[in-house]
Tab-separated table of C-alpha atoms in Angstrom:
chain	number	residue	atom	x	y	z
A	284	PRO	CA	98.050	122.333	102.696
A	285	GLY	CA	98.971	121.321	99.159
A	286	PHE	CA	100.375	117.971	100.301
A	287	ALA	CA	97.346	117.285	102.520
A	288	ALA	CA	95.000	118.155	99.654
A	289	SER	CA	96.951	115.823	97.365
A	290	LEU	CA	96.567	112.934	99.823
A	291	MET	CA	92.848	113.605	100.190
A	292	LEU	CA	92.236	113.776	96.443
A	293	THR	CA	94.315	110.641	95.908
A	294	ALA	CA	92.140	108.753	98.409
A	295	TYR	CA	88.945	109.906	96.677
A	296	GLU	CA	90.194	109.578	93.106
A	297	LYS	CA	88.602	106.178	92.539
A	298	CYS	CA	85.182	107.473	93.634
A	299	LEU	CA	85.553	110.665	91.614
A	300	ARG	CA	86.383	108.718	88.467
A	301	ARG	CA	83.402	106.415	88.948
A	302	VAL	CA	80.974	109.297	89.558
A	303	SER	CA	82.298	111.321	86.623
A	304	GLY	CA	82.198	108.343	84.285
A	305	GLY	CA	85.907	108.601	83.555
A	306	ALA	CA	88.165	105.733	82.549
A	307	PRO	CA	89.405	103.586	85.465
A	308	TRP	CA	93.020	104.181	84.438
A	309	GLN	CA	95.617	106.755	85.369
A	310	VAL	CA	98.838	106.661	83.358
A	311	VAL	CA	101.597	108.035	85.587
A	312	SER	CA	104.574	107.248	83.339
A	313	ARG	CA	103.683	107.058	79.655
A	314	THR	CA	106.028	105.211	77.293
A	315	ASP	CA	105.900	103.323	74.036
A	316	ALA	CA	104.405	99.846	74.146
A	317	ARG	CA	106.179	97.523	76.553
A	318	VAL	CA	106.462	93.738	76.291
A	319	GLY	CA	107.411	91.381	79.106
A	320	THR	CA	106.469	88.466	81.327
A	321	VAL	CA	103.778	89.143	83.929
A	322	HIS	CA	104.626	88.827	87.625
A	323	ALA	CA	101.790	89.339	90.134
A	324	LEU	CA	103.086	90.632	93.485
A	325	ARG	CA	101.519	91.866	96.703
A	326	SER	CA	104.037	94.708	96.804
A	327	MET	CA	107.095	95.830	94.849
A	328	ARG	CA	110.668	96.256	96.042
A	329	GLY	CA	113.691	97.468	94.154
A	330	ASP	CA	115.827	94.536	95.348
A	331	LEU	CA	113.592	91.898	93.764
A	332	GLN	CA	115.297	89.669	91.231
A	333	LEU	CA	112.949	89.294	88.258
A	334	PRO	CA	113.812	87.952	84.804
A	335	ALA	CA	113.975	90.758	82.262
A	336	PRO	CA	111.850	92.033	80.695
A	337	SER	CA	109.118	91.917	83.341
A	338	VAL	CA	105.652	93.415	83.705
A	339	VAL	CA	104.825	93.804	87.403
A	340	LEU	CA	101.269	93.728	88.764
A	341	ALA	CA	101.552	95.168	92.285
A	342	ASP	CA	98.582	95.042	94.655
A	343	THR	CA	99.954	97.974	96.636
A	344	LEU	CA	102.378	100.812	95.980
A	345	GLY	CA	103.240	103.253	98.728
A	346	GLY	CA	105.132	105.629	96.457
A	347	GLU	CA	108.647	105.094	97.814
A	348	GLU	CA	109.456	101.927	95.897
A	349	ASP	CA	112.004	101.444	93.108
A	350	PRO	CA	111.079	99.390	90.029
A	351	PRO	CA	113.153	96.172	90.085
A	352	GLU	CA	115.917	96.005	87.503
A	353	GLY	CA	114.605	94.598	84.246
A	354	THR	CA	111.065	95.865	84.807
A	355	VAL	CA	109.505	97.484	81.736
A	356	ALA	CA	105.990	98.130	83.070
A	357	VAL	CA	104.227	98.376	86.433
A	358	ILE	CA	100.460	98.263	86.922
A	359	THR	CA	98.890	98.696	90.357
A	360	CYS	CA	95.474	99.290	91.876
A	361	SER	CA	96.929	101.839	94.325
A	362	ALA	CA	96.584	105.526	93.519
A	363	VAL	CA	100.054	106.865	92.722
A	364	ASP	CA	101.055	110.499	93.185
A	365	VAL	CA	102.694	111.762	89.996
A	366	LEU	CA	105.424	113.400	92.117
A	367	SER	CA	106.107	110.326	94.272
A	368	HIS	CA	109.493	108.615	94.247
A	369	VAL	CA	108.263	105.607	92.278
A	370	ALA	CA	106.636	107.875	89.666
A	371	VAL	CA	109.796	109.914	89.180
A	372	ARG	CA	111.953	106.774	89.005
A	373	ALA	CA	109.609	105.174	86.474
A	374	ARG	CA	109.782	108.199	84.191
A	375	THR	CA	113.565	108.409	84.580
A	376	MET	CA	114.050	104.710	83.815
A	377	GLY	CA	111.542	104.637	80.945
A	378	VAL	CA	109.246	102.235	82.823
A	379	PHE	CA	105.534	102.317	82.005
A	380	LEU	CA	103.510	102.973	85.194
A	381	ALA	CA	99.732	103.065	85.504
A	382	THR	CA	96.983	102.655	88.098
A	383	CYS	CA	93.869	100.560	87.459
A	384	PHE	CA	91.028	101.697	89.733
A	385	ASP	CA	88.780	98.825	88.609
A	386	VAL	CA	89.513	96.010	91.059
A	387	GLU	CA	87.805	93.368	88.921
A	388	ALA	CA	89.785	94.385	85.844
A	389	PHE	CA	93.019	94.356	87.843
A	390	ASP	CA	92.259	90.889	89.228
A	391	ALA	CA	91.591	89.688	85.678
A	392	LEU	CA	95.076	90.829	84.683
A	393	LYS	CA	96.516	88.495	87.312
A	394	ASP	CA	95.261	85.559	85.257
A	395	LEU	CA	98.036	86.480	82.812
A	396	ALA	CA	100.752	85.761	85.400
A	397	GLY	CA	103.655	83.936	83.788
A	398	LYS	CA	102.559	84.886	80.280
A	399	ILE	CA	104.149	87.333	77.852
A	400	VAL	CA	102.026	90.438	77.339
A	401	ARG	CA	102.135	93.733	75.497
A	402	VAL	CA	101.213	96.837	77.520
A	403	ALA	CA	100.240	100.051	75.752
A	404	ALA	CA	98.296	103.211	76.556
A	405	LYS	CA	95.630	104.226	74.061
A	406	ALA	CA	94.018	107.556	74.955
A	407	ASP	CA	92.774	107.129	78.546
A	408	VAL	CA	92.820	103.322	78.519
A	409	VAL	CA	95.639	100.839	79.087
A	410	VAL	CA	95.533	97.769	76.860
A	411	VAL	CA	97.176	94.571	78.107
A	412	GLU	CA	97.153	91.679	75.661
A	413	GLU	CA	99.086	88.478	75.196
A	414	SER	CA	102.099	88.703	72.915
A	415	ALA	CA	103.856	85.982	70.989
A	416	ILE	CA	107.407	87.197	71.518
A	417	VAL	CA	109.488	89.398	73.769
A	418	GLY	CA	111.313	92.122	71.903
A	419	PRO	CA	110.853	95.249	69.822
A	420	ASP	CA	109.043	93.290	67.103
A	421	ALA	CA	106.206	92.615	69.534
A	422	GLY	CA	105.372	96.294	69.535
A	423	GLY	CA	107.313	99.355	70.597
A	424	SER	CA	110.794	99.537	72.008
A	425	GLY	CA	109.997	98.283	75.454
A	426	GLY	CA	110.400	94.525	75.425
A	427	GLY	CA	114.105	94.307	74.755
A	428	ALA	CA	115.187	97.831	75.584
A	429	PRO	CA	118.055	97.988	78.058
A	430	GLN	CA	117.306	99.749	81.313
A	431	LYS	CA	118.803	103.167	81.868
A	432	LYS	CA	121.300	103.352	84.675
A	433	VAL	CA	120.773	106.255	87.027
A	434	CYS	CA	123.681	107.340	89.212
A	435	VAL	CA	122.713	109.327	92.280
A	436	SER	CA	125.438	111.112	94.238
A	437	ARG	CA	124.864	111.022	97.983
A	438	PRO	CA	125.447	114.450	99.528
A	439	PRO	CA	128.017	114.704	102.323
A	440	PRO	CA	126.599	114.700	105.877
A	441	SER	CA	125.429	118.171	106.830
A	442	ALA	CA	126.509	119.938	110.003
A	443	ASP	CA	123.080	121.587	110.182
A	444	VAL	CA	120.196	120.098	112.131
A	445	TRP	CA	117.729	121.735	109.779
A	446	ILE	CA	117.878	124.022	106.741
A	447	ASP	CA	115.477	126.924	106.195
A	448	GLU	CA	114.182	128.103	102.825
A	449	ASP	CA	117.121	130.427	102.214
A	450	GLY	CA	119.437	127.449	102.578
A	451	ILE	CA	117.166	125.303	100.410
A	452	ARG	CA	117.294	127.824	97.575
A	453	ALA	CA	121.075	127.934	97.931
A	454	GLY	CA	121.140	124.162	97.437
A	455	ARG	CA	122.826	123.290	100.738
A	456	ALA	CA	122.537	119.498	101.149
A	457	THR	CA	119.078	119.416	99.569
A	458	GLY	CA	117.710	117.742	96.491
A	459	ALA	CA	116.176	119.201	93.354
A	460	LYS	CA	112.625	118.576	94.559
A	461	SER	CA	113.157	120.696	97.679
A	462	ARG	CA	114.802	123.449	95.634
A	463	ASN	CA	111.977	123.438	93.109
A	464	LEU	CA	109.351	123.722	95.849
A	465	ALA	CA	111.230	126.632	97.399
A	466	ALA	CA	111.517	128.334	94.007
A	467	LEU	CA	107.792	127.826	93.452
A	468	ARG	CA	107.015	130.203	96.319
A	469	ALA	CA	108.476	133.125	94.369
A	470	GLN	CA	106.113	132.367	91.483
A	471	LEU	CA	102.920	132.328	93.569
A	472	PRO	CA	100.613	135.357	93.710
A	473	ASP	CA	100.328	137.209	97.024
A	474	TRP	CA	96.859	135.841	97.755
A	475	ILE	CA	98.160	132.260	97.951
A	476	LYS	CA	99.718	131.698	101.367
A	477	LEU	CA	102.174	128.822	101.437
A	478	PRO	CA	103.528	127.731	104.851
A	479	SER	CA	107.254	128.032	105.350
A	480	SER	CA	109.322	124.917	104.786
A	481	ALA	CA	112.447	123.401	106.260
A	482	VAL	CA	114.552	120.350	105.435
A	483	VAL	CA	116.191	117.830	107.748
A	484	PRO	CA	119.397	117.225	105.746
A	485	HIS	CA	121.390	114.070	105.154
A	486	GLY	CA	123.368	112.908	108.185
A	487	VAL	CA	121.073	114.176	110.958
A	488	LEU	CA	119.494	110.788	111.691
A	489	ALA	CA	122.910	109.101	111.911
A	490	ARG	CA	124.095	111.730	114.408
A	491	VAL	CA	120.962	111.351	116.504
A	492	LEU	CA	121.278	107.555	116.592
A	493	ALA	CA	124.957	107.854	117.558
A	494	ALA	CA	124.050	109.756	120.727
A	495	PRO	CA	124.582	107.650	123.901
A	496	GLU	CA	120.978	108.058	125.010
A	497	ASN	CA	119.812	106.452	121.745
A	498	ALA	CA	122.064	103.386	121.912
A	499	GLN	CA	119.151	101.019	122.528
A	500	ALA	CA	117.133	102.406	119.612
A	501	SER	CA	120.199	102.267	117.350
A	502	SER	CA	120.810	98.618	118.226
A	503	ARG	CA	117.170	97.739	117.626
A	504	LEU	CA	117.235	99.530	114.277
A	505	SER	CA	120.303	97.540	113.186
A	506	ASP	CA	118.560	94.271	114.097
A	507	LEU	CA	115.420	95.213	112.180
A	508	SER	CA	117.439	96.280	109.135
A	509	ALA	CA	119.226	92.913	109.124
A	510	GLN	CA	115.888	91.079	109.318
A	511	LEU	CA	114.562	93.175	106.446
A	512	LYS	CA	117.197	91.704	104.119
A	513	GLU	CA	116.303	88.119	105.060
A	514	ARG	CA	112.568	88.097	105.885
A	515	HIS	CA	111.002	89.417	102.688
A	516	GLU	CA	107.602	88.042	103.647
A	517	LEU	CA	107.567	90.364	106.688
A	518	VAL	CA	108.697	93.496	104.874
A	519	GLU	CA	105.602	95.590	105.675
A	520	ALA	CA	105.603	94.700	109.383
A	521	LEU	CA	109.357	95.269	109.666
A	522	LEU	CA	109.183	98.645	107.922
A	523	THR	CA	106.401	99.700	110.291
A	524	GLU	CA	108.507	98.696	113.297
A	525	ILE	CA	111.543	100.526	111.868
A	526	ARG	CA	109.466	103.667	111.462
A	527	ASP	CA	108.104	103.375	115.009
A	528	THR	CA	111.621	102.858	116.369
A	529	ILE	CA	112.907	105.994	114.658
A	530	VAL	CA	109.922	108.155	115.527
């Protein structure tokens, strides 16, 4: 219920802000001022090669993206969940991340494509203005700050098909987010009923695809994955087909 409510509120956030008279900005990852060259993109992918430091204007963000290396700020017109993957990665990497719910204002920012700008949050508003230089002297530590390297250890494949909440709390092949959600249950009052949870651990999909009856789906998935690396202009369509193949 909590996740469904979050999706619903995210979809209505733009309308709620307009009705309430609130600022059309949501700062998801707040940092010092950031300076970089503007790149306007339809979508953002972690494997993009952008000159550092870069300020990315992304038309859409689904929440599962990684900021490209060298990115110091990301602005999008998509509502971003503060607990989404891209939000967590932005905060971990020290990347400024904000949503602009005013489409006209966001489109105006695209006119700065190719220019050096300074991005800073002031109260509930994000200020984007042209800057003369790239570097700390242009304001804040963002322009020339090296990106933090985050090393993530992949857990070994699990022998379990699924893990219940007892296993989640024990940390068996689950991440910190799953463990935190399981621990949250113990903190809730009795009158809040939270549905039970389970986790499909790392390695299950590979075992399912290795089954003889799934040979055709496995082959198709390999082909689509290869196309994904070469046909960047078809990334959304290919990802949809990959999802449909797996499901």
